[in-house]
CSV table of C-alpha atoms in Angstrom, one decimal:
chain,number,residue,atom,x,y,z
L,1,UNK,CA,4.1,13.9,-44.1
L,2,UNK,CA,1.6,12.1,-41.8
L,3,UNK,CA,0.5,13.8,-38.6
L,4,UNK,CA,-0.1,11.8,-35.4
L,5,UNK,CA,-2.1,12.8,-32.4
L,6,UNK,CA,-0.2,12.7,-29.1
L,7,UNK,CA,-1.5,10.8,-26.1
L,8,UNK,CA,-0.1,9.7,-22.8
L,9,UNK,CA,-0.6,6.0,-23.0
L,10,UNK,CA,2.3,3.6,-22.8
L,11,UNK,CA,1.6,1.2,-25.6
L,12,UNK,CA,3.2,-0.8,-28.4
L,13,UNK,CA,4.4,0.8,-31.6
L,14,UNK,CA,1.6,0.9,-34.3
L,15,UNK,CA,1.8,0.5,-38.1
L,16,UNK,CA,-0.2,1.7,-41.0
L,17,UNK,CA,-0.1,1.3,-44.8
L,18,UNK,CA,-0.6,3.8,-47.6
L,19,UNK,CA,-1.4,2.7,-51.1
L,20,UNK,CA,-1.7,4.9,-54.2
L,21,UNK,CA,-4.7,4.3,-56.5
L,22,UNK,CA,-6.7,5.8,-59.3
L,23,UNK,CA,-4.0,7.9,-61.1
L,24,UNK,CA,-5.0,10.8,-63.3
L,25,UNK,CA,-3.6,12.9,-66.1
L,26,UNK,CA,-1.6,9.9,-67.5
L,27,UNK,CA,0.3,9.1,-64.3
L,28,UNK,CA,1.4,5.5,-63.7
L,29,UNK,CA,1.6,3.8,-60.3
L,30,UNK,CA,4.7,1.6,-60.0
L,31,UNK,CA,4.0,-2.0,-59.2
L,32,UNK,CA,6.9,-1.9,-56.6
L,33,UNK,CA,6.7,1.7,-55.4
L,34,UNK,CA,3.0,2.3,-55.1
L,35,UNK,CA,2.6,1.3,-51.5
L,36,UNK,CA,4.4,2.0,-48.3
L,37,UNK,CA,4.2,1.0,-44.6
L,38,UNK,CA,4.7,3.5,-41.8
L,39,UNK,CA,5.4,3.0,-38.0
L,40,UNK,CA,4.1,5.2,-35.2
L,41,UNK,CA,6.8,4.9,-32.5
L,42,UNK,CA,5.5,5.3,-28.9
L,43,UNK,CA,7.4,8.1,-27.2
L,44,UNK,CA,5.8,8.0,-23.8
L,45,UNK,CA,8.1,7.5,-20.8
L,46,UNK,CA,7.1,5.2,-17.9
L,47,UNK,CA,7.4,7.9,-15.3
L,48,UNK,CA,8.2,11.5,-16.0
L,49,UNK,CA,9.1,14.2,-13.4
L,50,UNK,CA,8.4,17.8,-14.1
L,51,UNK,CA,11.3,19.6,-15.8
L,52,UNK,CA,12.0,22.0,-13.0
L,53,UNK,CA,12.0,19.3,-10.4
L,54,UNK,CA,14.6,20.5,-8.0
L,55,UNK,CA,14.3,24.3,-8.6
L,56,UNK,CA,10.6,25.0,-8.2
L,57,UNK,CA,7.6,24.6,-5.9
L,58,UNK,CA,6.6,21.6,-7.9
L,59,UNK,CA,9.4,19.5,-6.4
L,60,UNK,CA,8.3,15.9,-6.0
L,61,UNK,CA,5.4,15.9,-8.6
L,62,UNK,CA,5.4,12.8,-10.9
L,63,UNK,CA,3.3,11.9,-13.8
L,64,UNK,CA,2.7,8.2,-14.2
L,65,UNK,CA,2.7,6.5,-17.7
L,66,UNK,CA,1.3,3.1,-17.2
L,67,UNK,CA,-1.4,1.4,-15.2
L,68,UNK,CA,0.3,0.9,-11.9
L,69,UNK,CA,3.0,2.4,-9.6
L,70,UNK,CA,5.6,0.1,-8.2
L,71,UNK,CA,7.4,1.2,-5.0
L,72,UNK,CA,10.3,-0.8,-3.7
L,73,UNK,CA,12.0,-0.3,-0.3
L,74,UNK,CA,15.7,0.1,-0.9
L,75,UNK,CA,17.0,1.2,2.6
L,76,UNK,CA,15.8,2.7,5.8
L,77,UNK,CA,17.7,4.1,8.8
L,78,UNK,CA,15.2,6.0,10.9
L,79,UNK,CA,14.4,4.9,14.5
L,80,UNK,CA,10.8,5.9,13.9
L,81,UNK,CA,8.1,3.8,12.2
L,82,UNK,CA,7.1,6.1,9.4
L,83,UNK,CA,4.4,5.6,6.7
L,84,UNK,CA,4.7,6.6,3.1
L,85,UNK,CA,1.7,7.8,1.3
L,86,UNK,CA,0.7,9.3,-2.1
L,87,UNK,CA,-2.2,11.3,-3.5
L,88,UNK,CA,-3.2,12.8,-6.8
L,89,UNK,CA,-2.7,16.4,-7.7
L,90,UNK,CA,-4.5,18.2,-10.6
L,91,UNK,CA,-1.6,18.8,-13.0
L,92,UNK,CA,2.1,18.4,-13.6
L,93,UNK,CA,2.7,21.6,-11.7
L,94,UNK,CA,1.2,20.2,-8.5
L,95,UNK,CA,-1.9,22.4,-8.3
L,96,UNK,CA,-4.7,21.3,-5.9
L,97,UNK,CA,-8.2,22.6,-6.4
L,98,UNK,CA,-6.8,25.3,-8.6
L,99,UNK,CA,-4.3,26.5,-6.0
L,100,UNK,CA,-0.8,26.5,-7.3
L,101,UNK,CA,2.2,25.4,-5.1
L,102,UNK,CA,3.5,28.4,-3.2
L,103,UNK,CA,0.2,30.2,-3.3
L,104,UNK,CA,-1.8,31.0,-0.2
L,105,UNK,CA,-3.7,28.0,1.1
L,106,UNK,CA,-1.7,25.4,-0.8
L,107,UNK,CA,-0.2,23.7,2.2
L,108,UNK,CA,-3.6,23.3,3.9
L,109,UNK,CA,-5.1,22.0,0.6
L,110,UNK,CA,-2.3,19.4,0.5
L,111,UNK,CA,-2.9,18.4,4.1
L,112,UNK,CA,-6.6,18.0,3.4
L,113,UNK,CA,-6.0,15.9,0.3
L,114,UNK,CA,-3.5,13.7,2.2
L,115,UNK,CA,-6.2,13.2,4.9
L,116,UNK,CA,-9.1,12.5,2.5
L,117,UNK,CA,-7.8,11.1,-0.8
L,118,UNK,CA,-4.4,9.5,-0.2
L,119,UNK,CA,-3.3,5.9,-0.4
L,120,UNK,CA,-1.0,4.3,2.1
L,121,UNK,CA,2.0,2.8,0.3
L,122,UNK,CA,3.6,1.0,3.3
L,123,UNK,CA,5.0,1.6,6.8
L,124,UNK,CA,8.7,0.9,7.5
L,125,UNK,CA,9.6,-0.6,10.8
L,126,UNK,CA,13.0,-0.3,12.4
L,127,UNK,CA,13.3,-3.3,14.8
L,128,UNK,CA,13.1,-6.4,12.7
L,129,UNK,CA,12.3,-9.9,14.0
L,130,UNK,CA,14.7,-12.7,13.1
L,131,UNK,CA,14.1,-13.9,9.6
L,132,UNK,CA,12.2,-10.9,8.3
L,133,UNK,CA,13.9,-8.6,5.8
L,134,UNK,CA,12.0,-5.5,4.8
L,135,UNK,CA,14.5,-4.4,2.2
L,136,UNK,CA,13.1,-5.3,-1.2
L,137,UNK,CA,9.5,-5.3,-0.1
L,138,UNK,CA,7.3,-3.8,-2.8
L,139,UNK,CA,3.9,-2.3,-3.2
L,140,UNK,CA,2.0,-2.1,-6.5
L,141,UNK,CA,-0.8,0.5,-6.6
L,142,UNK,CA,-3.2,1.1,-9.5
L,143,UNK,CA,-3.4,4.5,-11.2
L,144,UNK,CA,-4.5,5.8,-14.6
L,145,UNK,CA,-1.8,6.7,-17.1
L,146,UNK,CA,-1.3,10.5,-17.1
L,147,UNK,CA,-2.3,11.0,-13.5
L,148,UNK,CA,0.0,13.3,-11.4
L,149,UNK,CA,1.3,12.0,-8.0
L,150,UNK,CA,2.6,13.7,-4.9
L,151,UNK,CA,4.3,11.7,-2.2
L,152,UNK,CA,4.4,12.4,1.5
L,153,UNK,CA,5.8,10.9,4.7
L,154,UNK,CA,4.0,10.6,8.1
L,155,UNK,CA,6.5,10.6,10.9
L,156,UNK,CA,5.7,8.2,13.7
L,157,UNK,CA,2.2,7.7,12.5
L,158,UNK,CA,-0.1,6.5,9.7
L,159,UNK,CA,-2.7,7.9,7.4
L,160,UNK,CA,-5.3,6.2,9.6
L,161,UNK,CA,-4.0,7.9,12.8
L,162,UNK,CA,-3.8,11.3,11.0
L,163,UNK,CA,-7.4,10.9,9.9
L,164,UNK,CA,-8.5,10.1,13.4
L,165,UNK,CA,-6.7,13.1,14.9
L,166,UNK,CA,-4.1,11.1,16.8
L,167,UNK,CA,-1.2,12.2,14.6
L,168,UNK,CA,-0.8,16.0,14.2
L,169,UNK,CA,-0.4,17.7,10.8
L,170,UNK,CA,3.1,18.8,11.9
L,171,UNK,CA,4.1,15.1,11.4
L,172,UNK,CA,3.3,15.3,7.7
L,173,UNK,CA,6.4,15.8,5.4
L,174,UNK,CA,5.8,16.9,1.8
L,175,UNK,CA,8.7,16.6,-0.5
L,176,UNK,CA,11.0,19.6,-0.7
L,177,UNK,CA,14.8,20.0,-1.0
L,178,UNK,CA,15.3,19.9,2.7
L,179,UNK,CA,13.7,16.5,3.2
L,180,UNK,CA,13.9,14.7,-0.1
L,181,UNK,CA,16.5,14.1,-2.8
L,182,UNK,CA,15.6,12.5,-6.2
L,183,UNK,CA,17.9,10.6,-8.5
L,184,UNK,CA,17.2,8.5,-11.6
L,185,UNK,CA,15.5,8.9,-14.9
L,186,UNK,CA,12.1,8.6,-16.5
L,187,UNK,CA,13.0,5.3,-18.2
L,188,UNK,CA,14.7,3.6,-15.3
L,189,UNK,CA,12.6,4.9,-12.4
L,190,UNK,CA,13.4,7.4,-9.7
L,191,UNK,CA,15.0,6.9,-6.3
L,192,UNK,CA,13.6,9.1,-3.5
L,193,UNK,CA,15.8,9.6,-0.5
L,194,UNK,CA,14.0,11.0,2.6
L,195,UNK,CA,15.2,12.8,5.7
L,196,UNK,CA,12.7,12.8,8.5
L,197,UNK,CA,14.5,15.1,10.9
L,198,UNK,CA,15.2,12.6,13.6
L,199,UNK,CA,18.7,12.3,15.1
L,200,UNK,CA,21.7,14.4,14.2
L,201,UNK,CA,22.3,12.9,10.8
L,202,UNK,CA,21.2,14.6,7.5
L,203,UNK,CA,22.3,11.8,5.2
L,204,UNK,CA,18.9,11.3,3.6
L,205,UNK,CA,18.9,7.7,4.5
L,206,UNK,CA,15.9,7.6,6.8
L,207,UNK,CA,14.0,6.1,4.0
L,208,UNK,CA,15.1,5.3,0.4
L,209,UNK,CA,12.6,4.0,-2.1
L,210,UNK,CA,12.5,3.4,-5.8
L,211,UNK,CA,9.4,4.3,-7.8
L,212,UNK,CA,8.6,2.9,-11.2
L,213,UNK,CA,5.7,2.8,-13.5
L,214,UNK,CA,4.5,-0.5,-14.8
L,215,UNK,CA,1.7,-2.2,-16.7
L,216,UNK,CA,1.9,-5.3,-14.5
L,217,UNK,CA,-1.3,-6.5,-13.0
L,218,UNK,CA,-1.9,-5.8,-9.3
L,219,UNK,CA,-0.7,-8.5,-6.9
L,220,UNK,CA,-3.4,-10.9,-6.0
L,221,UNK,CA,-5.1,-9.9,-2.8
L,222,UNK,CA,-4.0,-6.2,-2.8
L,223,UNK,CA,-6.7,-4.4,-4.7
L,224,UNK,CA,-8.2,-2.6,-1.7
L,225,UNK,CA,-5.0,-2.2,0.3
L,226,UNK,CA,-3.9,1.3,0.9
L,227,UNK,CA,-7.4,2.7,1.4
L,228,UNK,CA,-8.5,4.0,4.8
L,229,UNK,CA,-8.1,1.3,7.5
L,230,UNK,CA,-7.8,-1.3,4.8
L,231,UNK,CA,-5.1,-3.7,6.0
L,232,UNK,CA,-7.1,-6.4,4.4
L,233,UNK,CA,-6.9,-9.2,1.7
L,234,UNK,CA,-9.2,-8.7,-1.2
L,235,UNK,CA,-10.1,-12.0,-3.0
L,236,UNK,CA,-13.6,-10.8,-3.9
L,237,UNK,CA,-13.1,-10.8,-7.6
L,238,UNK,CA,-11.5,-14.2,-7.7
L,239,UNK,CA,-13.5,-17.3,-8.4
L,240,UNK,CA,-12.7,-20.8,-7.1
L,241,UNK,CA,-9.8,-21.3,-4.7
L,242,UNK,CA,-6.4,-19.8,-4.1
L,243,UNK,CA,-3.2,-21.2,-2.6
L,244,UNK,CA,-1.9,-19.1,0.3
L,245,UNK,CA,1.7,-19.5,1.2
L,246,UNK,CA,2.5,-17.6,4.3
L,247,UNK,CA,5.3,-16.7,6.8
L,248,UNK,CA,4.9,-15.5,10.4
L,249,UNK,CA,7.6,-13.6,12.4
L,250,UNK,CA,7.6,-12.3,15.9
L,251,UNK,CA,9.5,-10.0,18.2
L,252,UNK,CA,7.4,-9.8,21.3
L,253,UNK,CA,7.1,-11.0,24.9
L,254,UNK,CA,3.4,-11.7,24.6
L,255,UNK,CA,2.2,-15.0,23.0
L,256,UNK,CA,-0.2,-13.6,20.4
L,257,UNK,CA,-2.4,-15.3,17.9
L,258,UNK,CA,-3.4,-13.8,14.5
L,259,UNK,CA,-6.5,-14.8,12.6
L,260,UNK,CA,-8.3,-13.5,9.5
L,261,UNK,CA,-12.0,-13.3,9.2
L,262,UNK,CA,-14.5,-12.7,6.3
L,263,UNK,CA,-16.0,-9.2,6.0
L,264,UNK,CA,-18.6,-7.9,3.5
L,265,UNK,CA,-17.0,-4.5,2.7
L,266,UNK,CA,-13.7,-2.6,2.7
L,267,UNK,CA,-14.8,-0.9,6.0
L,268,UNK,CA,-15.2,-4.2,7.8
L,269,UNK,CA,-18.9,-4.5,7.8
L,270,UNK,CA,-20.2,-8.0,8.6
L,271,UNK,CA,-23.8,-8.4,7.5
L,272,UNK,CA,-25.5,-5.3,8.8
L,273,UNK,CA,-23.0,-5.0,11.7
L,274,UNK,CA,-20.7,-2.0,11.4
L,275,UNK,CA,-17.2,-2.0,12.8
L,276,UNK,CA,-17.6,0.7,15.4
L,277,UNK,CA,-17.5,1.4,19.2
L,278,UNK,CA,-21.2,0.7,19.6
L,279,UNK,CA,-20.8,-2.9,18.4
L,280,UNK,CA,-17.6,-4.1,19.9
L,281,UNK,CA,-18.9,-7.2,21.7
L,282,UNK,CA,-21.2,-8.2,18.8
L,283,UNK,CA,-18.5,-7.5,16.3
L,284,UNK,CA,-16.0,-9.7,18.0
L,285,UNK,CA,-18.5,-12.6,18.1
L,286,UNK,CA,-19.3,-12.0,14.4
L,287,UNK,CA,-15.6,-12.1,13.5
L,288,UNK,CA,-15.1,-15.3,15.4
L,289,UNK,CA,-18.0,-16.8,13.5
L,290,UNK,CA,-16.4,-15.8,10.2
L,291,UNK,CA,-12.8,-17.0,10.8
L,292,UNK,CA,-10.8,-18.1,7.8
L,293,UNK,CA,-10.6,-21.8,7.4
L,294,UNK,CA,-8.5,-24.1,5.2
L,295,UNK,CA,-10.9,-25.3,2.4
L,296,UNK,CA,-9.3,-28.7,2.4
L,297,UNK,CA,-9.1,-29.6,6.1
L,298,UNK,CA,-11.9,-27.3,7.4
L,299,UNK,CA,-9.5,-26.2,10.2
L,300,UNK,CA,-9.3,-22.5,11.3
L,301,UNK,CA,-6.0,-21.1,10.2
L,302,UNK,CA,-3.9,-19.7,13.1
L,303,UNK,CA,-0.8,-17.5,12.6
L,304,UNK,CA,1.4,-17.7,15.6
L,305,UNK,CA,5.1,-18.4,16.4
L,306,UNK,CA,7.5,-18.4,19.3
L,307,UNK,CA,9.5,-15.3,20.0
L,308,UNK,CA,12.2,-14.6,17.3
L,309,UNK,CA,11.0,-17.7,15.4
L,310,UNK,CA,9.5,-18.2,12.0
L,311,UNK,CA,6.5,-20.1,10.9
L,312,UNK,CA,5.9,-21.0,7.3
L,313,UNK,CA,3.0,-22.9,5.8
L,314,UNK,CA,0.3,-23.0,3.1
L,315,UNK,CA,-3.4,-23.3,2.9
L,316,UNK,CA,-6.2,-23.6,0.4
L,317,UNK,CA,-8.7,-20.8,0.6
L,318,UNK,CA,-12.1,-20.4,-0.9
L,319,UNK,CA,-11.9,-17.1,-2.8
L,320,UNK,CA,-14.7,-14.6,-3.6
L,321,UNK,CA,-14.4,-12.7,-0.3
L,322,UNK,CA,-12.6,-10.0,1.6
L,323,UNK,CA,-10.6,-11.0,4.7
L,324,UNK,CA,-9.5,-8.8,7.6
L,325,UNK,CA,-7.0,-9.6,10.3
L,326,UNK,CA,-7.5,-9.7,14.1
L,327,UNK,CA,-4.8,-10.2,16.8
L,328,UNK,CA,-5.5,-12.0,20.1
L,329,UNK,CA,-3.2,-10.4,22.7
L,330,UNK,CA,-1.3,-12.8,25.0
L,331,UNK,CA,-4.0,-15.3,24.9
L,332,UNK,CA,-5.8,-17.8,22.8
L,333,UNK,CA,-8.9,-18.2,20.6
L,334,UNK,CA,-10.1,-20.9,23.0
L,335,UNK,CA,-10.1,-18.4,25.9
L,336,UNK,CA,-12.3,-16.1,23.8
L,337,UNK,CA,-14.7,-18.8,22.9
L,338,UNK,CA,-15.2,-20.4,26.4
L,339,UNK,CA,-17.9,-19.4,28.8
L,340,UNK,CA,-15.5,-17.6,31.2
L,341,UNK,CA,-15.6,-13.9,30.4
L,342,UNK,CA,-13.0,-13.2,33.1
L,343,UNK,CA,-10.1,-14.7,31.0
L,344,UNK,CA,-10.9,-13.0,27.7
L,345,UNK,CA,-7.7,-11.5,26.1
L,346,UNK,CA,-7.8,-8.2,24.3
L,347,UNK,CA,-8.4,-8.3,20.5
L,348,UNK,CA,-7.4,-5.6,18.0
L,349,UNK,CA,-8.7,-5.1,14.4
L,350,UNK,CA,-7.8,-2.8,11.5
L,351,UNK,CA,-10.8,-0.7,12.3
L,352,UNK,CA,-10.0,1.9,15.0
L,353,UNK,CA,-13.5,2.4,16.1
L,354,UNK,CA,-13.9,-1.2,17.2
L,355,UNK,CA,-10.6,-1.3,19.1
L,356,UNK,CA,-11.1,-0.7,22.8
L,357,UNK,CA,-8.3,2.0,22.8
L,358,UNK,CA,-9.2,3.5,19.4
L,359,UNK,CA,-5.6,3.1,18.2
L,360,UNK,CA,-4.1,1.8,15.0
L,361,UNK,CA,-2.6,-1.7,15.8
L,362,UNK,CA,-2.1,-3.0,12.3
L,363,UNK,CA,0.1,-1.6,9.5
L,364,UNK,CA,0.7,-2.5,5.9
L,365,UNK,CA,4.4,-3.3,5.4
L,366,UNK,CA,4.2,-4.3,1.7
L,367,UNK,CA,2.0,-6.3,-0.6
L,368,UNK,CA,0.0,-8.7,1.6
L,369,UNK,CA,2.4,-8.0,4.5
L,370,UNK,CA,1.0,-7.0,7.9
L,371,UNK,CA,2.7,-5.8,11.0
L,372,UNK,CA,1.0,-5.8,14.4
L,373,UNK,CA,1.4,-3.9,17.7
L,374,UNK,CA,0.2,-5.7,20.7
L,375,UNK,CA,0.4,-3.1,23.5
L,376,UNK,CA,-2.6,-1.0,24.5
L,377,UNK,CA,-2.7,2.7,23.4
L,378,UNK,CA,-0.1,1.9,20.8
L,379,UNK,CA,2.6,0.9,23.3
L,380,UNK,CA,6.1,1.2,21.7
L,381,UNK,CA,4.5,1.4,18.2
L,382,UNK,CA,7.1,-0.9,16.7
L,383,UNK,CA,4.6,-3.0,14.8
L,384,UNK,CA,6.9,-6.0,14.8
L,385,UNK,CA,5.2,-8.0,17.6
L,386,UNK,CA,3.7,-10.3,14.9
L,387,UNK,CA,4.3,-10.0,11.1
L,388,UNK,CA,2.3,-12.1,8.6
L,389,UNK,CA,3.3,-12.2,5.0
L,390,UNK,CA,1.3,-13.9,2.2
L,391,UNK,CA,1.8,-15.0,-1.4
L,392,UNK,CA,-1.3,-15.9,-3.2
L,393,UNK,CA,-1.8,-17.9,-6.4
L,394,UNK,CA,-4.9,-19.1,-8.2
L,395,UNK,CA,-5.6,-22.8,-8.3
L,396,UNK,CA,-6.5,-23.8,-11.8
């Protein structure tokens, strides 16, 4: 009998050999039976839910076995634009800072962790522009194998708006039998069916997602996505150039233009300039100075399309940097850059402090997929006024 030591890593089966040698007391080692080969079979599942999943206060706690979590949008029926988020809990029972589910203070601890340590998975919009299909959109998020996850839904808001105090804690839904159903298995992945409480229906079809564990590498450009106010593209760890294939969609009366610009950090800093209310004018100028250009043609890349139309294209981009989006509302970049300050259109960024209304105007809809709201103070909050979707590949 050979003992093995259990771990939680998803890995290949491993082999070992045992050979007998140096017999004593007249024993003889057979030339054909004196050696053996053993195999340690990996028994770790990709994603494992707690055993008492639907009958205890640990409902909705998952343990990941792998290096990344893959979330796929299967169906959505809500009239609201909700955001799905996830954060780590301390163990498979769902404890937070030593507080067990159901104990006094647990709900507040969960709200605090959702505010300070969560990752945005994606927002789901209800009014889709022509040509854009959100079903099948995916997000890949990096985690360590063995970490324990808790999902939550923000009704009609985002993690960013919750952090800034614009969305109340009452809009946060943690999984329980009244708002979430789970089907599936540890080997095939789980389907989470959400009920957000809107309308008269209780069919648990307001949001349906599939979660799986995977050892796939993160999608190029997405490493920082999901952090606070991080609707950005991260190519900072890529050398050389990348090919950017993109699609642009629109459902808006305004003729908007979207651009991307280089920043020096995840929080939007440009040089020593912080993205906050004190620096709005200077920050806008710095962003214009850093606009993303096609490395081949030297032309600034503009993302714009007619209403209900679709624009597709490609560009070569110099990697090694982080790029953030900005939307020019019902105007043009030329109007921003001329000497007439009276015709300057409004501009919104991912960073709430630098926006004139302090509101979240850009949402993450999937890997490298961004939805924009063009009306002040959030307007109708449909985030479909412009949608830009990228697919990046390294140029060898």
